[in-house]
Amino acid sequence: MNILITGGAGYIGSHVAKQLLETTTYNITILDNLSTGSAKTLDTLKTIRDFKFIELDLKEFDKVNSALKEKKINTIIHFAASIVVPESVENPLKYYMNNTVNTTNLIKRAVENNVSKFIFSSTAAVYGEPTNIPNTGVDESYPTNPINPYGMSKLMSEKVLQDTASVNSDFKYVIFRYFNVAGASADLTIGECHEPETHLIPLVAKTALGKRDKILIYGDDYPTKDGSNLRDYVHVLDLADAHIKAIDFLNENSSNIFNCGYGKGFSVKEVVKTMKLVTNTNFISEIVSRRAGDPAILVSDNRKIKSKMNWIPKYEDLPLICKSAYDWENRLGEEIGTK
Ligand SMILES: NC(=O)c1ccc[n+]([C@@H]2O[C@H](COP(=O)([O-])OP(=O)(O)OC[C@H]3O[C@@H](n4cnc5c(N)ncnc54)[C@H](O)[C@@H]3O)[C@@H](O)[C@H]2O)c1
């Protein structure tokens, strides 16, 4: 098995790469332009076992093609993307070019080079602002209606994958729609390191460590139990495990789309409270006005991934996720694992 991981120097891709390097003998190639990924993370992965690294931008279509050919790639796990929602509103073309155009080219070259499995990082942002959510959460058949170019760029890529697979019987995909990913590797050698950071849990962890003055809570008048919005936080290690499972899943099963979350919502205020509790810290949180495009509730229905892929989460615990993010941030403060 020759696996190409695009974006393997980034947050989620590096956790999947780590798990593959540790638990399989597959040949791994990481392709990354290091735009947001970290060379130090790659050095850390190299200490597990050897893999190939190609420093390349996906927009270099011909070189991507050569890489697939030379490494005889048969499976692609595609993480590389631009991921900052507000930036996508300001600069939509960056997102359509990097996420949709580059993914379309990768899919085209994959089919031409007989790649048989394509695992794609999509997002709960494809659901937009769901209303009338059932108690069981948003399932994969819930209408998609992204409200920003980031979500749309991912939904368009999903469509390209689906249409391509429908006329190429040897080409199968798994699309994962991630909910809110957080946490770090158990040994704290790799973790989340976005610049700028826009995700709640690392921001709260930074605040607990005094790297930020306060945490802003955007709106406390939502129709939720405490007025702040509700999200589904999934530990990156459980998410990584789902990707490993997806490789085998495609041996026996047809292409499919899976939500990846725990199916349980926590409010922003609960995250703040939990972080204070598990780290024994106190810090300021400030209620400010709502942000445009923030749905009140975004929680997954995860019954499909559990039943069809036998995905059994091991880190489904908000205090554990908060502690993991905090410990990693603390380690970053000691300048371990930074770029
Ligand atoms: N982090 C989350 O909570 C979250 C939630 C939903 C979906 N996702 C999706 O998961 C994937 C990974 O997200 P992440 O948080 O690890 O992001 P990240 O920014 O940490 O990682 C992305 C990686 O892709 C690389 N990259 C970007 N554009 C590239 C290009 N044109 N050519 C080559 N390499 C390129 C970057 O250098 C980086 O290493 C993305 O597709 C994202 O949309 C993430």
Short mmCIF file of C-alpha atoms and ligand atoms in Angstrom, two decimals:
data_model
loop_
_atom_site.label_atom_id
_atom_site.label_comp_id
_atom_site.label_asym_id
_atom_site.label_seq_id
_atom_site.Cartn_x
_atom_site.Cartn_y
_atom_site.Cartn_z
CA MET A 1 0.00 0.00 0.00
CA ASN A 2 1.47 3.34 -1.09
CA ILE A 3 -0.31 6.21 0.63
CA LEU A 4 -0.05 9.90 -0.22
CA ILE A 5 -0.98 12.26 2.60
CA THR A 6 -1.48 15.82 1.39
CA GLY A 7 -1.21 18.37 4.20
CA GLY A 8 0.60 15.85 6.40
CA ALA A 9 2.68 18.60 8.02
CA GLY A 10 -0.49 20.26 9.30
CA TYR A 11 -2.54 19.65 12.43
CA ILE A 12 -4.88 16.79 11.54
CA GLY A 13 -2.78 15.31 8.73
CA SER A 14 0.23 14.89 11.03
CA HIS A 15 -1.85 12.98 13.58
CA VAL A 16 -3.05 10.60 10.90
CA ALA A 17 0.50 10.25 9.55
CA LYS A 18 1.77 9.51 13.07
CA GLN A 19 -0.82 6.80 13.60
CA LEU A 20 -0.08 5.24 10.19
CA LEU A 21 3.67 5.33 10.81
CA GLU A 22 3.26 3.78 14.25
CA THR A 23 0.69 1.10 13.53
CA THR A 24 1.18 0.03 9.88
CA THR A 25 3.93 -0.85 7.44
CA TYR A 26 2.39 1.11 4.56
CA ASN A 27 4.72 3.28 2.47
CA ILE A 28 3.91 6.85 3.36
CA THR A 29 4.55 9.94 1.26
CA ILE A 30 3.67 13.37 2.64
CA LEU A 31 3.09 16.21 0.19
CA ASP A 32 2.91 19.68 1.71
CA ASN A 33 3.89 23.21 0.74
CA LEU A 34 4.50 24.10 4.42
CA SER A 35 2.27 27.18 4.06
CA THR A 36 0.67 26.46 7.44
CA GLY A 37 2.30 23.12 8.18
CA SER A 38 5.43 22.68 10.22
CA ALA A 39 8.82 21.28 9.24
CA LYS A 40 9.43 20.47 12.92
CA THR A 41 6.36 18.27 12.94
CA LEU A 42 7.85 16.36 10.01
CA ASP A 43 11.11 15.95 11.95
CA THR A 44 9.11 14.51 14.84
CA LEU A 45 7.36 12.06 12.52
CA LYS A 46 10.74 11.01 11.08
CA THR A 47 11.74 9.71 14.49
CA ILE A 48 8.98 7.07 14.25
CA ARG A 49 10.08 5.59 10.93
CA ASP A 50 11.08 6.74 7.50
CA PHE A 51 8.72 8.26 4.96
CA LYS A 52 9.05 10.38 1.84
CA PHE A 53 8.42 14.09 2.00
CA ILE A 54 7.68 16.14 -1.11
CA GLU A 55 7.65 19.88 -0.56
CA LEU A 56 5.23 20.94 -3.25
CA ASP A 57 2.20 23.12 -3.82
CA LEU A 58 -0.83 21.26 -5.14
CA LYS A 59 -1.24 23.96 -7.77
CA GLU A 60 1.80 22.48 -9.53
CA PHE A 61 -0.41 20.05 -11.38
CA ASP A 62 2.26 18.31 -13.45
CA LYS A 63 4.54 17.77 -10.48
CA VAL A 64 1.63 16.33 -8.50
CA ASN A 65 1.06 13.95 -11.40
CA SER A 66 4.74 12.90 -11.41
CA ALA A 67 4.64 12.30 -7.65
CA LEU A 68 1.64 9.98 -7.97
CA LYS A 69 3.35 8.08 -10.79
CA GLU A 70 6.79 7.82 -9.23
CA LYS A 71 5.56 6.70 -5.82
CA LYS A 72 2.95 4.35 -7.37
CA ILE A 73 0.32 5.87 -5.09
CA ASN A 74 -2.86 3.82 -4.68
CA THR A 75 -4.45 5.66 -1.73
CA ILE A 76 -4.72 9.40 -1.12
CA ILE A 77 -5.69 11.02 2.16
CA HIS A 78 -6.30 14.64 1.27
CA PHE A 79 -6.04 17.20 4.10
CA ALA A 80 -4.28 20.09 2.35
CA ALA A 81 -6.53 23.13 2.28
CA SER A 82 -6.99 26.69 3.44
CA ILE A 83 -9.17 26.60 6.55
CA VAL A 84 -9.88 30.04 8.01
CA VAL A 85 -13.58 30.90 7.59
CA PRO A 86 -13.38 34.73 7.92
CA GLU A 87 -10.45 34.79 5.48
CA SER A 88 -12.56 32.83 2.99
CA VAL A 89 -15.18 35.59 3.11
CA GLU A 90 -12.55 38.26 2.44
CA ASN A 91 -10.64 36.28 -0.16
CA PRO A 92 -13.00 33.71 -1.70
CA LEU A 93 -10.80 33.01 -4.72
CA LYS A 94 -7.98 31.80 -2.48
CA TYR A 95 -10.40 29.17 -1.14
CA TYR A 96 -11.92 28.17 -4.46
CA MET A 97 -8.44 27.88 -6.01
CA ASN A 98 -6.71 26.06 -3.16
CA ASN A 99 -9.59 23.93 -1.96
CA THR A 100 -11.75 23.32 -5.01
CA VAL A 101 -9.49 23.74 -8.04
CA ASN A 102 -6.48 21.98 -6.51
CA THR A 103 -8.67 19.18 -5.16
CA THR A 104 -10.31 18.77 -8.57
CA ASN A 105 -6.90 18.45 -10.18
CA LEU A 106 -5.78 15.96 -7.55
CA ILE A 107 -8.89 13.85 -8.19
CA LYS A 108 -8.29 13.98 -11.96
CA ARG A 109 -4.65 12.91 -11.59
CA ALA A 110 -5.67 10.25 -9.08
CA VAL A 111 -8.06 8.63 -11.56
CA GLU A 112 -5.49 8.86 -14.38
CA ASN A 113 -2.91 7.13 -12.17
CA ASN A 114 -5.19 4.32 -11.00
CA VAL A 115 -5.52 5.50 -7.42
CA SER A 116 -8.31 3.37 -6.00
CA LYS A 117 -9.05 5.07 -2.64
CA PHE A 118 -9.47 8.76 -1.87
CA ILE A 119 -10.18 9.92 1.68
CA PHE A 120 -11.25 13.53 1.89
CA SER A 121 -11.39 16.04 4.77
CA SER A 122 -14.66 17.86 4.54
CA THR A 123 -16.38 19.85 7.25
CA ALA A 124 -19.60 20.39 9.16
CA ALA A 125 -19.51 23.86 7.58
CA VAL A 126 -21.23 22.28 4.57
CA TYR A 127 -24.44 22.22 6.66
CA GLY A 128 -24.40 26.01 7.05
CA GLU A 129 -26.79 27.19 9.74
CA PRO A 130 -29.05 24.21 10.37
CA THR A 131 -32.43 24.92 11.91
CA ASN A 132 -34.90 22.43 13.39
CA ILE A 133 -32.10 20.02 14.25
CA PRO A 134 -33.40 16.67 15.46
CA ASN A 135 -32.40 15.59 19.00
CA THR A 136 -30.09 13.05 17.41
CA GLY A 137 -28.09 15.82 15.68
CA VAL A 138 -27.46 16.60 12.01
CA ASP A 139 -27.13 13.46 9.92
CA GLU A 140 -25.39 13.12 6.55
CA SER A 141 -28.65 13.49 4.62
CA TYR A 142 -29.38 16.88 6.22
CA PRO A 143 -29.56 19.53 3.47
CA THR A 144 -26.21 21.14 2.73
CA ASN A 145 -26.23 24.92 2.56
CA PRO A 146 -22.81 26.43 3.27
CA ILE A 147 -22.87 30.09 4.22
CA ASN A 148 -19.25 30.96 3.49
CA PRO A 149 -16.76 30.27 0.68
CA TYR A 150 -14.79 27.86 2.89
CA GLY A 151 -17.80 25.57 3.36
CA MET A 152 -18.80 25.95 -0.28
CA SER A 153 -15.28 25.17 -1.51
CA LYS A 154 -15.44 21.89 0.43
CA LEU A 155 -18.97 21.03 -0.71
CA MET A 156 -17.93 21.58 -4.35
CA SER A 157 -14.98 19.22 -3.82
CA GLU A 158 -17.36 16.62 -2.37
CA LYS A 159 -19.46 16.89 -5.51
CA VAL A 160 -16.46 16.49 -7.81
CA LEU A 161 -15.49 13.34 -5.90
CA GLN A 162 -18.99 11.89 -6.05
CA ASP A 163 -19.49 12.55 -9.75
CA THR A 164 -16.04 11.21 -10.59
CA ALA A 165 -16.53 8.02 -8.60
CA SER A 166 -19.95 7.46 -10.16
CA VAL A 167 -18.34 6.90 -13.58
CA ASN A 168 -15.07 5.27 -12.44
CA SER A 169 -15.89 2.01 -10.72
CA ASP A 170 -12.28 1.44 -9.59
CA PHE A 171 -12.16 4.77 -7.78
CA LYS A 172 -13.77 4.97 -4.34
CA TYR A 173 -13.94 7.70 -1.73
CA VAL A 174 -14.70 8.32 1.91
CA ILE A 175 -15.73 11.87 2.73
CA PHE A 176 -15.41 12.82 6.40
CA ARG A 177 -17.34 15.84 7.61
CA TYR A 178 -15.40 16.82 10.71
CA PHE A 179 -17.07 18.72 13.50
CA ASN A 180 -14.82 20.71 15.90
CA VAL A 181 -11.46 19.00 16.12
CA ALA A 182 -9.26 19.56 19.19
CA GLY A 183 -6.59 17.96 21.36
CA ALA A 184 -3.05 16.76 20.75
CA SER A 185 -1.12 13.49 20.53
CA ALA A 186 -0.95 11.57 23.82
CA ASP A 187 2.84 11.99 24.02
CA LEU A 188 2.45 15.73 23.27
CA THR A 189 4.98 15.57 20.45
CA ILE A 190 2.55 17.07 17.93
CA GLY A 191 -0.58 19.21 18.28
CA GLU A 192 -2.57 22.13 16.95
CA CYS A 193 -0.55 25.13 15.86
CA HIS A 194 -2.56 27.48 13.67
CA GLU A 195 -1.48 31.06 13.05
CA PRO A 196 -3.77 32.87 13.46
CA GLU A 197 -5.69 30.52 15.76
CA THR A 198 -9.45 30.72 15.27
CA HIS A 199 -10.63 27.57 17.07
CA LEU A 200 -12.19 27.84 20.50
CA ILE A 201 -10.38 25.16 22.52
CA PRO A 202 -6.80 26.23 21.67
CA LEU A 203 -7.82 29.86 22.23
CA VAL A 204 -9.21 29.01 25.68
CA ALA A 205 -6.07 26.99 26.44
CA LYS A 206 -3.88 29.95 25.46
CA THR A 207 -5.97 32.19 27.73
CA ALA A 208 -5.61 29.76 30.64
CA LEU A 209 -1.85 29.91 30.14
CA GLY A 210 -1.89 33.71 30.12
CA LYS A 211 -0.85 33.93 26.46
CA ARG A 212 -4.06 35.92 25.87
CA ASP A 213 -5.79 38.46 28.15
CA LYS A 214 -9.29 37.06 27.89
CA ILE A 215 -11.57 34.81 25.91
CA LEU A 216 -14.38 36.36 23.90
CA ILE A 217 -17.77 34.65 23.90
CA TYR A 218 -19.66 35.66 20.78
CA GLY A 219 -23.28 35.98 21.89
CA ASP A 220 -25.10 34.67 24.93
CA ASP A 221 -28.63 35.06 23.62
CA TYR A 222 -28.78 31.94 21.46
CA PRO A 223 -31.66 29.50 22.01
CA THR A 224 -29.41 27.12 23.97
CA LYS A 225 -29.32 26.13 27.64
CA ASP A 226 -26.96 28.95 28.66
CA GLY A 227 -27.29 31.25 25.63
CA SER A 228 -23.83 30.54 24.14
CA ASN A 229 -23.57 28.35 21.07
CA LEU A 230 -23.24 24.60 21.11
CA ARG A 231 -20.58 22.62 19.25
CA ASP A 232 -19.51 19.01 18.94
CA TYR A 233 -15.82 18.65 19.93
CA VAL A 234 -13.97 15.57 18.67
CA HIS A 235 -10.49 14.55 19.80
CA VAL A 236 -7.98 14.52 16.96
CA LEU A 237 -6.84 11.00 17.94
CA ASP A 238 -10.34 9.57 17.44
CA LEU A 239 -10.54 11.42 14.14
CA ALA A 240 -7.18 9.96 13.10
CA ASP A 241 -8.44 6.49 13.96
CA ALA A 242 -11.44 6.98 11.65
CA HIS A 243 -9.06 7.68 8.74
CA ILE A 244 -7.11 4.47 9.37
CA LYS A 245 -10.41 2.56 9.46
CA ALA A 246 -11.52 4.21 6.20
CA ILE A 247 -8.63 2.60 4.31
CA ASP A 248 -9.83 -0.92 5.15
CA PHE A 249 -13.49 0.08 4.90
CA LEU A 250 -13.05 0.75 1.19
CA ASN A 251 -11.78 -2.81 0.58
CA GLU A 252 -15.22 -4.21 1.25
CA ASN A 253 -17.60 -1.28 0.92
CA SER A 254 -18.64 1.34 -1.54
CA SER A 255 -17.95 5.07 -1.29
CA ASN A 256 -19.68 6.94 1.50
CA ILE A 257 -19.95 10.17 3.50
CA PHE A 258 -19.56 10.17 7.28
CA ASN A 259 -19.99 12.79 9.95
CA CYS A 260 -17.16 12.66 12.44
CA GLY A 261 -18.16 14.00 15.83
CA TYR A 262 -19.33 12.63 19.18
CA GLY A 263 -22.98 13.54 18.75
CA LYS A 264 -22.95 15.63 21.89
CA GLY A 265 -22.94 19.41 22.11
CA PHE A 266 -21.09 21.58 24.62
CA SER A 267 -21.64 25.31 24.92
CA VAL A 268 -18.84 27.85 24.73
CA LYS A 269 -19.46 28.66 28.40
CA GLU A 270 -19.13 24.97 29.30
CA VAL A 271 -15.81 24.76 27.45
CA VAL A 272 -14.51 27.79 29.35
CA LYS A 273 -15.69 26.34 32.67
CA THR A 274 -14.19 22.94 31.90
CA MET A 275 -10.83 24.44 30.95
CA LYS A 276 -10.73 26.38 34.23
CA LEU A 277 -11.57 23.25 36.19
CA VAL A 278 -9.09 20.84 34.61
CA THR A 279 -6.23 23.32 34.66
CA ASN A 280 -7.06 24.90 37.99
CA THR A 281 -6.80 28.37 36.47
CA ASN A 282 -9.01 31.41 36.37
CA PHE A 283 -9.24 33.89 33.55
CA ILE A 284 -11.54 36.51 32.12
CA SER A 285 -14.22 35.75 29.59
CA GLU A 286 -16.16 38.56 27.96
CA ILE A 287 -19.53 38.36 26.26
CA VAL A 288 -19.54 40.26 22.97
CA SER A 289 -22.10 40.42 20.18
CA ARG A 290 -22.84 37.46 17.92
CA ARG A 291 -20.70 36.83 14.85
CA ALA A 292 -22.42 36.59 11.47
CA GLY A 293 -22.79 33.03 10.28
CA ASP A 294 -22.34 31.27 13.64
CA PRO A 295 -25.08 28.67 13.92
CA ALA A 296 -26.63 28.33 17.38
CA ILE A 297 -26.16 24.56 17.43
CA LEU A 298 -23.96 22.31 15.32
CA VAL A 299 -23.92 18.76 16.64
CA SER A 300 -23.44 15.59 14.63
CA ASP A 301 -25.58 12.53 14.33
CA ASN A 302 -22.73 9.99 14.32
CA ARG A 303 -24.74 6.78 14.13
CA LYS A 304 -23.65 6.08 10.55
CA ILE A 305 -19.88 6.09 11.15
CA LYS A 306 -20.35 4.02 14.31
CA SER A 307 -22.47 1.36 12.67
CA LYS A 308 -20.91 1.14 9.21
CA MET A 309 -17.27 1.71 10.11
CA ASN A 310 -17.36 0.35 13.63
CA TRP A 311 -15.74 3.57 14.83
CA ILE A 312 -15.38 3.40 18.61
CA PRO A 313 -14.20 6.72 20.06
CA LYS A 314 -11.74 6.46 22.95
CA TYR A 315 -11.35 10.10 23.94
CA GLU A 316 -14.96 11.20 24.15
CA ASP A 317 -14.52 13.41 27.17
CA LEU A 318 -14.48 17.22 27.18
CA PRO A 319 -12.20 17.58 30.25
CA LEU A 320 -9.69 15.21 28.63
CA ILE A 321 -9.79 17.16 25.34
CA CYS A 322 -9.32 20.48 27.17
CA LYS A 323 -6.42 19.09 29.20
CA SER A 324 -4.78 17.67 26.11
CA ALA A 325 -5.00 21.04 24.31
CA TYR A 326 -3.73 22.88 27.40
CA ASP A 327 -0.76 20.54 27.93
CA TRP A 328 0.20 20.92 24.29
CA GLU A 329 -0.08 24.72 24.46
CA ASN A 330 2.03 24.65 27.58
CA ARG A 331 4.65 22.65 25.77
CA LEU A 332 4.53 25.07 22.84
CA GLY A 333 5.32 27.78 25.36
CA GLU A 334 8.51 25.89 26.08
CA GLU A 335 9.18 26.13 22.35
CA ILE A 336 8.92 22.44 21.69
CA GLY A 337 7.23 21.53 18.45
CA THR A 338 6.84 25.03 17.10
CA LYS A 339 7.83 25.87 13.55
N1 LIG B 1 -9.16 21.80 12.22
C1 LIG B 1 -10.47 21.60 12.20
O1 LIG B 1 -11.16 21.74 13.24
C2 LIG B 1 -11.15 21.17 10.92
C3 LIG B 1 -12.55 21.06 10.92
C4 LIG B 1 -13.18 20.65 9.75
C5 LIG B 1 -12.43 20.33 8.63
N2 LIG B 1 -11.09 20.45 8.65
C6 LIG B 1 -10.32 20.11 7.43
O2 LIG B 1 -9.23 19.27 7.78
C7 LIG B 1 -8.12 19.51 6.91
C8 LIG B 1 -6.87 19.73 7.75
O3 LIG B 1 -7.08 20.85 8.61
P1 LIG B 1 -5.97 21.29 9.65
O4 LIG B 1 -6.66 21.87 10.82
O5 LIG B 1 -5.00 20.17 9.85
O6 LIG B 1 -5.26 22.47 8.82
P2 LIG B 1 -3.70 22.86 8.76
O7 LIG B 1 -3.65 24.23 8.19
O8 LIG B 1 -3.05 22.61 10.07
O9 LIG B 1 -3.13 21.81 7.71
C9 LIG B 1 -3.25 21.98 6.31
C10 LIG B 1 -1.94 21.54 5.68
O10 LIG B 1 -2.06 21.61 4.27
C11 LIG B 1 -0.91 22.28 3.73
N3 LIG B 1 -1.36 22.94 2.48
C12 LIG B 1 -2.33 23.89 2.36
N4 LIG B 1 -2.46 24.22 1.06
C13 LIG B 1 -1.58 23.47 0.35
C14 LIG B 1 -1.24 23.35 -1.03
N5 LIG B 1 -1.82 24.13 -1.96
N6 LIG B 1 -0.30 22.47 -1.40
C15 LIG B 1 0.32 21.69 -0.47
N7 LIG B 1 0.04 21.75 0.84
C16 LIG B 1 -0.89 22.64 1.26
C17 LIG B 1 -0.47 23.24 4.83
O11 LIG B 1 0.88 23.61 4.74
C18 LIG B 1 -0.76 22.40 6.09
O12 LIG B 1 0.35 21.59 6.41
C19 LIG B 1 -8.51 20.69 6.03
O13 LIG B 1 -8.91 20.19 4.78
C20 LIG B 1 -9.69 21.31 6.76
O14 LIG B 1 -10.59 21.93 5.87
C21 LIG B 1 -10.42 20.88 9.77
#
